[in-house]
Amino acid sequence: MSEAKHRILVVDDEPLILEMCVEFLTLEGYSVESVRDARDALSLLDQNTYDVILSDMKMPFMSGARFHELIRERHPELIERMVFITGDVLNTETKTFLENIKNHCLTKPFSLKELREAVKNIIKRP
């Protein structure tokens, strides 16, 4: 399967982060869709399949932790294909959550190289 066939869903309420991720990953050859909150992401996940989900931790309506919980319930095959994005690593609740899951986390500000590597590492998985 070529990279163009790999689908990525980006979930972030910060327009600049969302646009940067979508633009960069599209240039890398991926098929990318984006939404600004986890509710919209869940709707897309019920209709489409994705190889990677990039998700912010702090969003309106639902936290990244709650989104992770719902993915585990509704789409368990995707749980290890999630990468979290956060600028809130000092928050005790966020820190504890990230320490208790196996998912990769990109800390804002992150480099495009870090984004590329996180996505490639997930896509390499069977």
PDB file of N, CA and C in Angstrom, residues 53-123:
ATOM      1  N   ILE A  53      -4.792   8.476  13.855  1.00  0.00           N
ATOM      2  CA  ILE A  53      -5.597   9.576  14.390  1.00  0.00           C
ATOM      3  C   ILE A  53      -4.669  10.455  15.210  1.00  0.00           C
ATOM      4  N   LEU A  54      -4.558  11.717  14.824  1.00  0.00           N
ATOM      5  CA  LEU A  54      -3.807  12.708  15.610  1.00  0.00           C
ATOM      6  C   LEU A  54      -4.838  13.495  16.386  1.00  0.00           C
ATOM      7  N   SER A  55      -4.708  13.554  17.691  1.00  0.00           N
ATOM      8  CA  SER A  55      -5.714  14.232  18.498  1.00  0.00           C
ATOM      9  C   SER A  55      -5.102  15.138  19.555  1.00  0.00           C
ATOM     10  N   ASP A  56      -5.647  16.332  19.630  1.00  0.00           N
ATOM     11  CA  ASP A  56      -5.297  17.252  20.697  1.00  0.00           C
ATOM     12  C   ASP A  56      -5.843  16.681  22.008  1.00  0.00           C
ATOM     13  N   MET A  57      -5.275  17.100  23.127  1.00  0.00           N
ATOM     14  CA  MET A  57      -5.761  16.664  24.436  1.00  0.00           C
ATOM     15  C   MET A  57      -6.866  17.573  24.971  1.00  0.00           C
ATOM     16  N   LYS A  58      -6.734  18.881  24.731  1.00  0.00           N
ATOM     17  CA  LYS A  58      -7.717  19.836  25.259  1.00  0.00           C
ATOM     18  C   LYS A  58      -8.518  20.401  24.096  1.00  0.00           C
ATOM     19  N   MET A  59      -9.800  20.017  24.058  1.00  0.00           N
ATOM     20  CA  MET A  59     -10.683  20.471  22.994  1.00  0.00           C
ATOM     21  C   MET A  59     -12.042  20.802  23.581  1.00  0.00           C
ATOM     22  N   PRO A  60     -12.840  21.570  22.849  1.00  0.00           N
ATOM     23  CA  PRO A  60     -14.201  21.835  23.311  1.00  0.00           C
ATOM     24  C   PRO A  60     -15.029  20.546  23.310  1.00  0.00           C
ATOM     25  N   PHE A  61     -15.996  20.469  24.159  1.00  0.00           N
ATOM     26  CA  PHE A  61     -16.975  19.386  24.242  1.00  0.00           C
ATOM     27  C   PHE A  61     -16.454  18.083  24.836  1.00  0.00           C
ATOM     28  N   MET A  62     -15.183  17.743  24.562  1.00  0.00           N
ATOM     29  CA  MET A  62     -14.671  16.450  25.003  1.00  0.00           C
ATOM     30  C   MET A  62     -13.142  16.489  25.050  1.00  0.00           C
ATOM     31  N   SER A  63     -12.571  15.966  26.110  1.00  0.00           N
ATOM     32  CA  SER A  63     -11.109  15.929  26.228  1.00  0.00           C
ATOM     33  C   SER A  63     -10.537  14.803  25.363  1.00  0.00           C
ATOM     34  N   GLY A  64      -9.250  14.879  25.137  1.00  0.00           N
ATOM     35  CA  GLY A  64      -8.565  13.808  24.428  1.00  0.00           C
ATOM     36  C   GLY A  64      -8.673  12.485  25.181  1.00  0.00           C
ATOM     37  N   ALA A  65      -8.670  12.554  26.506  1.00  0.00           N
ATOM     38  CA  ALA A  65      -8.790  11.341  27.319  1.00  0.00           C
ATOM     39  C   ALA A  65     -10.162  10.687  27.120  1.00  0.00           C
ATOM     40  N   ARG A  66     -11.205  11.492  27.102  1.00  0.00           N
ATOM     41  CA  ARG A  66     -12.559  10.963  26.876  1.00  0.00           C
ATOM     42  C   ARG A  66     -12.673  10.412  25.441  1.00  0.00           C
ATOM     43  N   PHE A  67     -12.097  11.114  24.487  1.00  0.00           N
ATOM     44  CA  PHE A  67     -12.087  10.668  23.095  1.00  0.00           C
ATOM     45  C   PHE A  67     -11.398   9.302  23.006  1.00  0.00           C
ATOM     46  N   HIS A  68     -10.266   9.154  23.665  1.00  0.00           N
ATOM     47  CA  HIS A  68      -9.527   7.886  23.721  1.00  0.00           C
ATOM     48  C   HIS A  68     -10.415   6.776  24.278  1.00  0.00           C
ATOM     49  N   GLU A  69     -11.135   7.078  25.350  1.00  0.00           N
ATOM     50  CA  GLU A  69     -12.030   6.116  25.986  1.00  0.00           C
ATOM     51  C   GLU A  69     -13.121   5.656  25.007  1.00  0.00           C
ATOM     52  N   LEU A  70     -13.692   6.620  24.271  1.00  0.00           N
ATOM     53  CA  LEU A  70     -14.747   6.286  23.308  1.00  0.00           C
ATOM     54  C   LEU A  70     -14.197   5.511  22.108  1.00  0.00           C
ATOM     55  N   ILE A  71     -12.985   5.817  21.695  1.00  0.00           N
ATOM     56  CA  ILE A  71     -12.351   5.047  20.620  1.00  0.00           C
ATOM     57  C   ILE A  71     -12.159   3.604  21.093  1.00  0.00           C
ATOM     58  N   ARG A  72     -11.708   3.438  22.337  1.00  0.00           N
ATOM     59  CA  ARG A  72     -11.514   2.093  22.896  1.00  0.00           C
ATOM     60  C   ARG A  72     -12.831   1.305  22.860  1.00  0.00           C
ATOM     61  N   GLU A  73     -13.947   1.960  23.161  1.00  0.00           N
ATOM     62  CA  GLU A  73     -15.260   1.298  23.171  1.00  0.00           C
ATOM     63  C   GLU A  73     -15.773   1.014  21.762  1.00  0.00           C
ATOM     64  N   ARG A  74     -15.688   2.019  20.878  1.00  0.00           N
ATOM     65  CA  ARG A  74     -16.320   1.928  19.554  1.00  0.00           C
ATOM     66  C   ARG A  74     -15.427   1.359  18.455  1.00  0.00           C
ATOM     67  N   HIS A  75     -14.136   1.650  18.530  1.00  0.00           N
ATOM     68  CA  HIS A  75     -13.198   1.254  17.479  1.00  0.00           C
ATOM     69  C   HIS A  75     -11.889   0.766  18.108  1.00  0.00           C
ATOM     70  N   PRO A  76     -11.938  -0.336  18.875  1.00  0.00           N
ATOM     71  CA  PRO A  76     -10.740  -0.782  19.613  1.00  0.00           C
ATOM     72  C   PRO A  76      -9.529  -1.050  18.719  1.00  0.00           C
ATOM     73  N   GLU A  77      -9.778  -1.369  17.463  1.00  0.00           N
ATOM     74  CA  GLU A  77      -8.667  -1.624  16.539  1.00  0.00           C
ATOM     75  C   GLU A  77      -7.847  -0.367  16.266  1.00  0.00           C
ATOM     76  N   LEU A  78      -8.392   0.812  16.582  1.00  0.00           N
ATOM     77  CA  LEU A  78      -7.698   2.079  16.330  1.00  0.00           C
ATOM     78  C   LEU A  78      -6.969   2.637  17.550  1.00  0.00           C
ATOM     79  N   ILE A  79      -7.164   2.036  18.697  1.00  0.00           N
ATOM     80  CA  ILE A  79      -6.653   2.623  19.938  1.00  0.00           C
ATOM     81  C   ILE A  79      -5.139   2.831  19.908  1.00  0.00           C
ATOM     82  N   GLU A  80      -4.408   1.898  19.330  1.00  0.00           N
ATOM     83  CA  GLU A  80      -2.947   2.036  19.277  1.00  0.00           C
ATOM     84  C   GLU A  80      -2.490   2.868  18.085  1.00  0.00           C
ATOM     85  N   ARG A  81      -3.438   3.355  17.302  1.00  0.00           N
ATOM     86  CA  ARG A  81      -3.116   4.170  16.130  1.00  0.00           C
ATOM     87  C   ARG A  81      -3.348   5.657  16.410  1.00  0.00           C
ATOM     88  N   MET A  82      -3.551   5.978  17.679  1.00  0.00           N
ATOM     89  CA  MET A  82      -3.748   7.372  18.081  1.00  0.00           C
ATOM     90  C   MET A  82      -2.428   7.999  18.526  1.00  0.00           C
ATOM     91  N   VAL A  83      -2.234   9.253  18.117  1.00  0.00           N
ATOM     92  CA  VAL A  83      -1.106  10.067  18.575  1.00  0.00           C
ATOM     93  C   VAL A  83      -1.724  11.311  19.193  1.00  0.00           C
ATOM     94  N   PHE A  84      -1.304  11.626  20.403  1.00  0.00           N
ATOM     95  CA  PHE A  84      -1.846  12.809  21.061  1.00  0.00           C
ATOM     96  C   PHE A  84      -0.925  14.006  20.885  1.00  0.00           C
ATOM     97  N   ILE A  85      -1.547  15.173  20.844  1.00  0.00           N
ATOM     98  CA  ILE A  85      -0.839  16.446  20.723  1.00  0.00           C
ATOM     99  C   ILE A  85      -1.244  17.275  21.934  1.00  0.00           C
ATOM    100  N   THR A  86      -0.252  17.809  22.658  1.00  0.00           N
ATOM    101  CA  THR A  86      -0.613  18.631  23.812  1.00  0.00           C
ATOM    102  C   THR A  86       0.474  19.649  24.148  1.00  0.00           C
ATOM    103  N   GLY A  87       0.031  20.735  24.707  1.00  0.00           N
ATOM    104  CA  GLY A  87       0.948  21.728  25.251  1.00  0.00           C
ATOM    105  C   GLY A  87       0.793  21.764  26.761  1.00  0.00           C
ATOM    106  N   ASP A  88       0.040  20.800  27.270  1.00  0.00           N
ATOM    107  CA  ASP A  88      -0.380  20.803  28.669  1.00  0.00           C
ATOM    108  C   ASP A  88       0.236  19.651  29.458  1.00  0.00           C
ATOM    109  N   VAL A  89       1.519  19.380  29.256  1.00  0.00           N
ATOM    110  CA  VAL A  89       2.147  18.234  29.927  1.00  0.00           C
ATOM    111  C   VAL A  89       2.382  18.442  31.417  1.00  0.00           C
ATOM    112  N   LEU A  90       2.245  19.671  31.892  1.00  0.00           N
ATOM    113  CA  LEU A  90       2.431  19.918  33.327  1.00  0.00           C
ATOM    114  C   LEU A  90       1.153  19.674  34.129  1.00  0.00           C
ATOM    115  N   ASN A  91       0.019  19.629  33.456  1.00  0.00           N
ATOM    116  CA  ASN A  91      -1.249  19.357  34.113  1.00  0.00           C
ATOM    117  C   ASN A  91      -1.214  17.920  34.638  1.00  0.00           C
ATOM    118  N   THR A  92      -1.488  17.736  35.913  1.00  0.00           N
ATOM    119  CA  THR A  92      -1.399  16.422  36.554  1.00  0.00           C
ATOM    120  C   THR A  92      -2.296  15.396  35.887  1.00  0.00           C
ATOM    121  N   GLU A  93      -3.529  15.803  35.572  1.00  0.00           N
ATOM    122  CA  GLU A  93      -4.481  14.885  34.947  1.00  0.00           C
ATOM    123  C   GLU A  93      -3.984  14.435  33.565  1.00  0.00           C
ATOM    124  N   THR A  94      -3.501  15.382  32.769  1.00  0.00           N
ATOM    125  CA  THR A  94      -2.971  15.063  31.436  1.00  0.00           C
ATOM    126  C   THR A  94      -1.750  14.173  31.551  1.00  0.00           C
ATOM    127  N   LYS A  95      -0.848  14.541  32.439  1.00  0.00           N
ATOM    128  CA  LYS A  95       0.389  13.775  32.625  1.00  0.00           C
ATOM    129  C   LYS A  95       0.087  12.334  33.033  1.00  0.00           C
ATOM    130  N   THR A  96      -0.810  12.152  33.984  1.00  0.00           N
ATOM    131  CA  THR A  96      -1.184  10.819  34.449  1.00  0.00           C
ATOM    132  C   THR A  96      -1.806  10.006  33.320  1.00  0.00           C
ATOM    133  N   PHE A  97      -2.712  10.629  32.566  1.00  0.00           N
ATOM    134  CA  PHE A  97      -3.344   9.939  31.441  1.00  0.00           C
ATOM    135  C   PHE A  97      -2.289   9.459  30.443  1.00  0.00           C
ATOM    136  N   LEU A  98      -1.403  10.361  30.036  1.00  0.00           N
ATOM    137  CA  LEU A  98      -0.390  10.021  29.030  1.00  0.00           C
ATOM    138  C   LEU A  98       0.589   8.956  29.534  1.00  0.00           C
ATOM    139  N   GLU A  99       0.865   8.950  30.830  1.00  0.00           N
ATOM    140  CA  GLU A  99       1.746   7.932  31.394  1.00  0.00           C
ATOM    141  C   GLU A  99       1.077   6.553  31.434  1.00  0.00           C
ATOM    142  N   ASN A 100      -0.265   6.538  31.519  1.00  0.00           N
ATOM    143  CA  ASN A 100      -0.997   5.282  31.653  1.00  0.00           C
ATOM    144  C   ASN A 100      -1.400   4.635  30.340  1.00  0.00           C
ATOM    145  N   ILE A 101      -1.222   5.330  29.240  1.00  0.00           N
ATOM    146  CA  ILE A 101      -1.547   4.753  27.936  1.00  0.00           C
ATOM    147  C   ILE A 101      -0.252   4.492  27.171  1.00  0.00           C
ATOM    148  N   LYS A 102      -0.343   3.727  26.110  1.00  0.00           N
ATOM    149  CA  LYS A 102       0.851   3.382  25.339  1.00  0.00           C
ATOM    150  C   LYS A 102       1.034   4.287  24.123  1.00  0.00           C
ATOM    151  N   ASN A 103       0.116   5.204  23.917  1.00  0.00           N
ATOM    152  CA  ASN A 103       0.149   6.040  22.729  1.00  0.00           C
ATOM    153  C   ASN A 103       1.260   7.079  22.762  1.00  0.00           C
ATOM    154  N   HIS A 104       1.740   7.413  21.571  1.00  0.00           N
ATOM    155  CA  HIS A 104       2.762   8.444  21.417  1.00  0.00           C
ATOM    156  C   HIS A 104       2.129   9.812  21.653  1.00  0.00           C
ATOM    157  N   CYS A 105       2.930  10.746  22.162  1.00  0.00           N
ATOM    158  CA  CYS A 105       2.457  12.104  22.388  1.00  0.00           C
ATOM    159  C   CYS A 105       3.469  13.102  21.832  1.00  0.00           C
ATOM    160  N   LEU A 106       2.965  14.048  21.057  1.00  0.00           N
ATOM    161  CA  LEU A 106       3.786  15.152  20.554  1.00  0.00           C
ATOM    162  C   LEU A 106       3.506  16.360  21.445  1.00  0.00           C
ATOM    163  N   THR A 107       4.564  16.920  22.001  1.00  0.00           N
ATOM    164  CA  THR A 107       4.416  18.076  22.878  1.00  0.00           C
ATOM    165  C   THR A 107       4.577  19.362  22.069  1.00  0.00           C
ATOM    166  N   LYS A 108       3.582  20.248  22.188  1.00  0.00           N
ATOM    167  CA  LYS A 108       3.636  21.538  21.483  1.00  0.00           C
ATOM    168  C   LYS A 108       4.696  22.413  22.131  1.00  0.00           C
ATOM    169  N   PRO A 109       5.496  23.114  21.367  1.00  0.00           N
ATOM    170  CA  PRO A 109       5.574  23.042  19.904  1.00  0.00           C
ATOM    171  C   PRO A 109       6.401  21.829  19.496  1.00  0.00           C
ATOM    172  N   PHE A 110       5.947  21.131  18.464  1.00  0.00           N
ATOM    173  CA  PHE A 110       6.677  19.971  17.951  1.00  0.00           C
ATOM    174  C   PHE A 110       7.174  20.279  16.547  1.00  0.00           C
ATOM    175  N   SER A 111       8.185  19.551  16.125  1.00  0.00           N
ATOM    176  CA  SER A 111       8.758  19.785  14.796  1.00  0.00           C
ATOM    177  C   SER A 111       8.031  18.925  13.760  1.00  0.00           C
ATOM    178  N   LEU A 112       8.170  19.309  12.515  1.00  0.00           N
ATOM    179  CA  LEU A 112       7.588  18.517  11.428  1.00  0.00           C
ATOM    180  C   LEU A 112       8.259  17.147  11.362  1.00  0.00           C
ATOM    181  N   LYS A 113       9.537  17.094  11.713  1.00  0.00           N
ATOM    182  CA  LYS A 113      10.254  15.814  11.756  1.00  0.00           C
ATOM    183  C   LYS A 113       9.614  14.894  12.799  1.00  0.00           C
ATOM    184  N   GLU A 114       9.285  15.441  13.970  1.00  0.00           N
ATOM    185  CA  GLU A 114       8.636  14.636  15.014  1.00  0.00           C
ATOM    186  C   GLU A 114       7.274  14.130  14.545  1.00  0.00           C
ATOM    187  N   LEU A 115       6.541  14.986  13.862  1.00  0.00           N
ATOM    188  CA  LEU A 115       5.228  14.601  13.329  1.00  0.00           C
ATOM    189  C   LEU A 115       5.391  13.477  12.305  1.00  0.00           C
ATOM    190  N   ARG A 116       6.317  13.640  11.384  1.00  0.00           N
ATOM    191  CA  ARG A 116       6.588  12.632  10.350  1.00  0.00           C
ATOM    192  C   ARG A 116       6.926  11.290  11.000  1.00  0.00           C
ATOM    193  N   GLU A 117       7.823  11.296  11.969  1.00  0.00           N
ATOM    194  CA  GLU A 117       8.257  10.058  12.624  1.00  0.00           C
ATOM    195  C   GLU A 117       7.110   9.378  13.377  1.00  0.00           C
ATOM    196  N   ALA A 118       6.305  10.162  14.081  1.00  0.00           N
ATOM    197  CA  ALA A 118       5.183   9.585  14.832  1.00  0.00           C
ATOM    198  C   ALA A 118       4.212   8.880  13.891  1.00  0.00           C
ATOM    199  N   VAL A 119       3.897   9.530  12.772  1.00  0.00           N
ATOM    200  CA  VAL A 119       2.976   8.946  11.806  1.00  0.00           C
ATOM    201  C   VAL A 119       3.594   7.697  11.161  1.00  0.00           C
ATOM    202  N   LYS A 120       4.837   7.791  10.742  1.00  0.00           N
ATOM    203  CA  LYS A 120       5.496   6.633  10.103  1.00  0.00           C
ATOM    204  C   LYS A 120       5.575   5.444  11.055  1.00  0.00           C
ATOM    205  N   ASN A 121       5.847   5.684  12.322  1.00  0.00           N
ATOM    206  CA  ASN A 121       5.937   4.591  13.282  1.00  0.00           C
ATOM    207  C   ASN A 121       4.597   3.852  13.433  1.00  0.00           C
ATOM    208  N   ILE A 122       3.511   4.588  13.364  1.00  0.00           N
ATOM    209  CA  ILE A 122       2.199   3.948  13.471  1.00  0.00           C
ATOM    210  C   ILE A 122       1.863   3.200  12.195  1.00  0.00           C
ATOM    211  N   ILE A 123       2.163   3.804  11.055  1.00  0.00           N
ATOM    212  CA  ILE A 123       1.836   3.165   9.774  1.00  0.00           C
ATOM    213  C   ILE A 123       2.634   1.876   9.576  1.00  0.00           C
TER     214      ILE A 123
END
